[in-house]
Amino acid sequence: VQLSLSMAQCALAGRVSRCAASPAWRLTRQPTAPPRGRPSRSARVSAASSDVDVLASELVSAVAARPANDARVLELIDALAAARAPVNPAAFDGAFEVVWSEGTMAWRALVAGAIQRVAGKCRAGQQFRFGGVNAALNFAELFGGAVTITAEGVFRPVAEVADTENPNALSQDARHPLGFEVQIAGGDVSAFGRTTALPICGPGEFEVLYSDENVRVFKSSGGIAVQRPSDWRRDVCATKR
């Protein structure tokens, strides 16, 4: 449970503190730029769509391999981020769960086989929903779903990729990587049919290096995670206390 609390506090926002006064939005962060020496955008246009599809398909296969070739996964992520693919709305439709990660993210442990042998089936992921108020939800399940930890709040794009008339929406010509800021409002832990609130809140930031309907690459101060579509649904039957 301590591991999952750590995830609920930091995975979604990069860094989230115990509840305290929250600063105002800071729309100043620049999305990650492609490494120097890469071909110019105009030079990539003709083959971009087909190349990106191939790279994304290979990434899905690479993270599914056991064991995964971490070096190759990172190469594919770098190539996809550098391709500056346009936004695919399907990448923000429903929950996505982590299938591979690197860095210090708490969910790296949850997708590891050693942890799952002790704690049963575990999974973690995120759900983003654009709308009047953009909703962000981070989830983690332990013991085959017997224990669920969530952290939720609101998010919006940084100015560089936001719509000029609606700062909560992405601009029509926005391209990856996509920078976002998030404000966590709270969280909870559900176990044995009861839900208890967690005193976590605060600001954070993250990037989506690449996304489509089949795969999403998430980056925060804790590292990088590759996510695939998930059938996770929030349990609305738990009793709060």
CSV table of C-alpha atoms in Angstrom, one decimal:
chain,number,residue,atom,x,y,z
A,1,VAL,CA,0.0,0.0,0.0
A,2,GLN,CA,2.9,2.4,0.7
A,3,LEU,CA,4.2,1.8,-2.8
A,4,SER,CA,0.8,2.6,-4.2
A,5,LEU,CA,0.5,5.8,-2.1
A,6,SER,CA,3.7,6.9,-3.6
A,7,MET,CA,2.3,6.3,-7.1
A,8,ALA,CA,-0.9,8.2,-6.3
A,9,GLN,CA,1.2,11.1,-5.1
A,10,CYS,CA,3.7,11.4,-7.9
A,11,ALA,CA,3.0,9.4,-11.0
A,12,LEU,CA,0.4,11.6,-12.6
A,13,ALA,CA,1.8,15.0,-11.8
A,14,GLY,CA,5.5,14.3,-11.7
A,15,ARG,CA,5.7,15.7,-8.2
A,16,VAL,CA,2.7,16.1,-6.0
A,17,SER,CA,3.0,17.2,-2.3
A,18,ARG,CA,0.7,16.6,0.7
A,19,CYS,CA,-2.1,19.1,0.6
A,20,ALA,CA,-0.9,22.7,0.9
A,21,ALA,CA,-1.7,26.1,-0.8
A,22,SER,CA,-1.6,25.5,-4.5
A,23,PRO,CA,0.2,28.0,-6.8
A,24,ALA,CA,-1.5,29.4,-9.9
A,25,TRP,CA,-1.2,27.8,-13.2
A,26,ARG,CA,2.2,28.3,-14.9
A,27,LEU,CA,1.9,28.0,-18.6
A,28,THR,CA,5.6,28.6,-19.3
A,29,ARG,CA,7.0,25.1,-19.8
A,30,GLN,CA,8.3,24.3,-23.2
A,31,PRO,CA,7.6,20.8,-24.7
A,32,THR,CA,10.6,18.7,-25.3
A,33,ALA,CA,12.3,19.7,-28.5
A,34,PRO,CA,13.6,17.0,-31.0
A,35,PRO,CA,17.3,16.5,-30.6
A,36,ARG,CA,19.6,18.7,-32.6
A,37,GLY,CA,20.8,17.2,-35.9
A,38,ARG,CA,17.5,15.6,-36.7
A,39,PRO,CA,16.0,16.3,-40.2
A,40,SER,CA,13.9,19.5,-40.6
A,41,ARG,CA,10.2,19.2,-40.3
A,42,SER,CA,9.8,19.9,-44.1
A,43,ALA,CA,12.2,17.0,-44.9
A,44,ARG,CA,10.1,14.6,-42.8
A,45,VAL,CA,6.6,15.5,-44.2
A,46,SER,CA,6.5,13.2,-47.2
A,47,ALA,CA,7.1,10.0,-45.3
A,48,ALA,CA,5.9,11.1,-41.8
A,49,SER,CA,2.6,9.3,-41.7
A,50,SER,CA,3.7,5.9,-42.8
A,51,ASP,CA,7.0,6.0,-40.9
A,52,VAL,CA,5.2,7.0,-37.7
A,53,ASP,CA,2.7,4.1,-38.1
A,54,VAL,CA,5.6,1.6,-38.5
A,55,LEU,CA,7.4,3.0,-35.5
A,56,ALA,CA,4.3,2.9,-33.3
A,57,SER,CA,3.6,-0.6,-34.4
A,58,GLU,CA,7.1,-1.7,-33.6
A,59,LEU,CA,6.9,0.0,-30.2
A,60,VAL,CA,3.8,-1.9,-29.3
A,61,SER,CA,5.6,-5.2,-30.2
A,62,ALA,CA,8.8,-4.1,-28.4
A,63,VAL,CA,7.1,-3.5,-25.1
A,64,ALA,CA,5.1,-6.7,-25.3
A,65,ALA,CA,8.3,-8.8,-25.7
A,66,ARG,CA,9.5,-10.7,-22.6
A,67,PRO,CA,12.0,-9.5,-21.7
A,68,ALA,CA,11.7,-6.2,-23.4
A,69,ASN,CA,14.7,-4.7,-25.1
A,70,ASP,CA,14.8,-1.5,-23.1
A,71,ALA,CA,17.4,0.2,-25.4
A,72,ARG,CA,15.3,-0.5,-28.5
A,73,VAL,CA,12.1,0.8,-26.7
A,74,LEU,CA,13.9,4.0,-25.9
A,75,GLU,CA,15.2,4.4,-29.5
A,76,LEU,CA,11.6,4.0,-30.8
A,77,ILE,CA,10.3,6.5,-28.3
A,78,ASP,CA,13.0,9.0,-29.4
A,79,ALA,CA,12.1,8.5,-33.1
A,80,LEU,CA,8.4,8.9,-32.4
A,81,ALA,CA,8.9,12.1,-30.4
A,82,ALA,CA,11.2,13.5,-33.2
A,83,ALA,CA,8.6,12.7,-35.8
A,84,ARG,CA,6.3,15.4,-34.3
A,85,ALA,CA,3.1,13.5,-35.2
A,86,PRO,CA,-0.2,15.4,-35.2
A,87,VAL,CA,-2.7,14.9,-32.4
A,88,ASN,CA,-5.0,11.8,-32.5
A,89,PRO,CA,-8.1,12.4,-30.3
A,90,ALA,CA,-8.5,8.7,-29.8
A,91,ALA,CA,-5.3,8.8,-27.6
A,92,PHE,CA,-7.4,10.7,-25.0
A,93,ASP,CA,-10.4,8.4,-25.1
A,94,GLY,CA,-10.7,6.2,-22.1
A,95,ALA,CA,-8.1,4.7,-19.7
A,96,PHE,CA,-4.6,3.6,-20.8
A,97,GLU,CA,-2.5,1.4,-18.5
A,98,VAL,CA,1.3,1.1,-18.2
A,99,VAL,CA,3.0,-1.8,-19.9
A,100,TRP,CA,6.6,-0.6,-19.8
A,101,SER,CA,8.4,2.2,-17.9
A,102,GLU,CA,11.8,3.5,-16.9
A,103,GLY,CA,13.1,5.9,-14.3
A,104,THR,CA,11.9,6.4,-10.8
A,105,MET,CA,8.1,6.1,-11.4
A,106,ALA,CA,6.4,4.0,-8.7
A,107,TRP,CA,4.4,2.2,-11.3
A,108,ARG,CA,7.6,0.6,-12.7
A,109,ALA,CA,7.5,-1.7,-9.7
A,110,LEU,CA,3.8,-2.5,-10.1
A,111,VAL,CA,4.3,-3.8,-13.7
A,112,ALA,CA,7.3,-5.9,-12.6
A,113,GLY,CA,6.8,-9.7,-12.4
A,114,ALA,CA,8.5,-10.0,-8.9
A,115,ILE,CA,5.9,-7.6,-7.4
A,116,GLN,CA,3.0,-9.3,-9.0
A,117,ARG,CA,4.1,-12.7,-7.7
A,118,VAL,CA,3.7,-11.2,-4.1
A,119,ALA,CA,0.8,-8.8,-4.6
A,120,GLY,CA,-1.2,-10.6,-7.2
A,121,LYS,CA,-2.1,-9.0,-10.5
A,122,CYS,CA,-1.2,-5.3,-10.4
A,123,ARG,CA,-1.7,-2.5,-12.9
A,124,ALA,CA,-1.5,1.2,-13.1
A,125,GLY,CA,-2.5,3.9,-15.6
A,126,GLN,CA,-4.2,7.1,-16.4
A,127,GLN,CA,-7.3,8.6,-17.9
A,128,PHE,CA,-7.5,12.0,-19.5
A,129,ARG,CA,-10.7,13.6,-20.6
A,130,PHE,CA,-10.9,16.9,-22.5
A,131,GLY,CA,-14.1,18.9,-22.0
A,132,GLY,CA,-15.2,22.1,-20.3
A,133,VAL,CA,-12.9,21.2,-17.4
A,134,ASN,CA,-10.2,18.7,-18.4
A,135,ALA,CA,-10.2,15.8,-16.0
A,136,ALA,CA,-7.1,13.8,-15.2
A,137,LEU,CA,-7.2,10.5,-13.2
A,138,ASN,CA,-4.4,8.3,-12.1
A,139,PHE,CA,-5.1,4.8,-10.9
A,140,ALA,CA,-3.3,1.8,-9.4
A,141,GLU,CA,-4.7,-1.7,-8.6
A,142,LEU,CA,-3.2,-4.3,-6.3
A,143,PHE,CA,-4.2,-7.8,-5.5
A,144,GLY,CA,-6.2,-8.3,-8.6
A,145,GLY,CA,-8.2,-5.1,-8.1
A,146,ALA,CA,-9.0,-5.7,-4.4
A,147,VAL,CA,-7.2,-2.5,-3.6
A,148,THR,CA,-7.4,0.6,-5.8
A,149,ILE,CA,-5.6,3.9,-5.3
A,150,THR,CA,-6.5,7.0,-7.3
A,151,ALA,CA,-5.4,10.6,-7.6
A,152,GLU,CA,-7.3,13.1,-9.7
A,153,GLY,CA,-7.5,16.7,-10.7
A,154,VAL,CA,-7.5,18.9,-13.8
A,155,PHE,CA,-5.1,19.5,-16.6
A,156,ARG,CA,-4.5,21.8,-19.6
A,157,PRO,CA,-2.0,22.2,-22.4
A,158,VAL,CA,0.9,24.6,-22.1
A,159,ALA,CA,0.6,27.7,-24.1
A,160,GLU,CA,2.8,26.5,-27.0
A,161,VAL,CA,0.3,23.8,-28.0
A,162,ALA,CA,-3.0,25.3,-26.6
A,163,ASP,CA,-5.8,26.7,-28.7
A,164,THR,CA,-5.6,30.5,-28.6
A,165,GLU,CA,-9.3,30.9,-27.9
A,166,ASN,CA,-9.7,28.0,-25.5
A,167,PRO,CA,-6.7,27.4,-23.3
A,168,ASN,CA,-8.1,24.1,-22.1
A,169,ALA,CA,-8.0,22.6,-25.6
A,170,LEU,CA,-5.2,21.7,-27.9
A,171,SER,CA,-4.7,23.8,-31.0
A,172,GLN,CA,-5.8,22.2,-34.3
A,173,ASP,CA,-2.2,22.2,-35.6
A,174,ALA,CA,-0.6,20.9,-32.3
A,175,ARG,CA,2.0,18.3,-32.7
A,176,HIS,CA,3.9,16.0,-30.4
A,177,PRO,CA,5.5,16.2,-27.9
A,178,LEU,CA,2.6,17.8,-26.1
A,179,GLY,CA,3.3,19.6,-22.8
A,180,PHE,CA,0.6,19.8,-20.1
A,181,GLU,CA,0.2,21.1,-16.6
A,182,VAL,CA,-1.9,19.4,-14.0
A,183,GLN,CA,-3.4,20.3,-10.7
A,184,ILE,CA,-4.1,17.4,-8.4
A,185,ALA,CA,-7.2,17.9,-6.1
A,186,GLY,CA,-7.2,14.7,-4.1
A,187,GLY,CA,-7.1,11.0,-4.1
A,188,ASP,CA,-8.5,7.9,-2.4
A,189,VAL,CA,-7.9,4.3,-1.6
A,190,SER,CA,-10.6,1.7,-1.9
A,191,ALA,CA,-10.4,-1.7,-0.2
A,192,PHE,CA,-12.9,-4.2,1.0
A,193,GLY,CA,-15.9,-2.2,-0.2
A,194,ARG,CA,-14.9,1.0,1.5
A,195,THR,CA,-13.1,4.2,0.2
A,196,THR,CA,-10.9,6.5,2.3
A,197,ALA,CA,-9.8,9.9,1.1
A,198,LEU,CA,-6.1,10.6,0.7
A,199,PRO,CA,-4.7,14.1,1.7
A,200,ILE,CA,-2.8,14.7,-1.5
A,201,CYS,CA,-2.9,17.8,-3.8
A,202,GLY,CA,-0.7,20.1,-5.7
A,203,PRO,CA,0.7,21.1,-9.1
A,204,GLY,CA,2.7,19.1,-11.6
A,205,GLU,CA,3.6,18.8,-15.3
A,206,PHE,CA,3.9,16.1,-17.8
A,207,GLU,CA,4.4,15.5,-21.6
A,208,VAL,CA,2.9,13.1,-24.0
A,209,LEU,CA,5.8,12.3,-26.4
A,210,TYR,CA,3.6,10.4,-28.8
A,211,SER,CA,0.0,9.0,-28.8
A,212,ASP,CA,-2.5,7.3,-31.0
A,213,GLU,CA,-5.5,5.0,-30.4
A,214,ASN,CA,-3.1,2.0,-29.6
A,215,VAL,CA,-0.2,3.4,-27.6
A,216,ARG,CA,0.7,6.5,-25.6
A,217,VAL,CA,4.1,7.6,-24.3
A,218,PHE,CA,4.0,9.6,-21.1
A,219,LYS,CA,6.9,11.5,-19.6
A,220,SER,CA,7.2,13.3,-16.2
A,221,SER,CA,10.0,14.1,-13.8
A,222,GLY,CA,9.7,10.4,-12.7
A,223,GLY,CA,10.6,9.0,-16.1
A,224,ILE,CA,8.9,7.6,-19.2
A,225,ALA,CA,6.0,5.1,-19.4
A,226,VAL,CA,4.5,3.4,-22.4
A,227,GLN,CA,0.8,2.9,-22.0
A,228,ARG,CA,-1.8,0.8,-23.9
A,229,PRO,CA,-5.6,1.0,-23.9
A,230,SER,CA,-7.1,-0.5,-20.7
A,231,ASP,CA,-10.5,-1.9,-19.7
A,232,TRP,CA,-10.1,-0.4,-16.2
A,233,ARG,CA,-13.3,1.2,-14.9
A,234,ARG,CA,-13.7,3.1,-11.6
A,235,ASP,CA,-15.7,1.2,-9.0
A,236,VAL,CA,-18.7,3.4,-8.1
A,237,CYS,CA,-20.1,1.0,-5.6
A,238,ALA,CA,-17.5,1.5,-2.9
A,239,THR,CA,-18.8,3.2,0.3
A,240,LYS,CA,-16.9,6.4,1.3
A,241,ARG,CA,-15.8,7.1,4.8
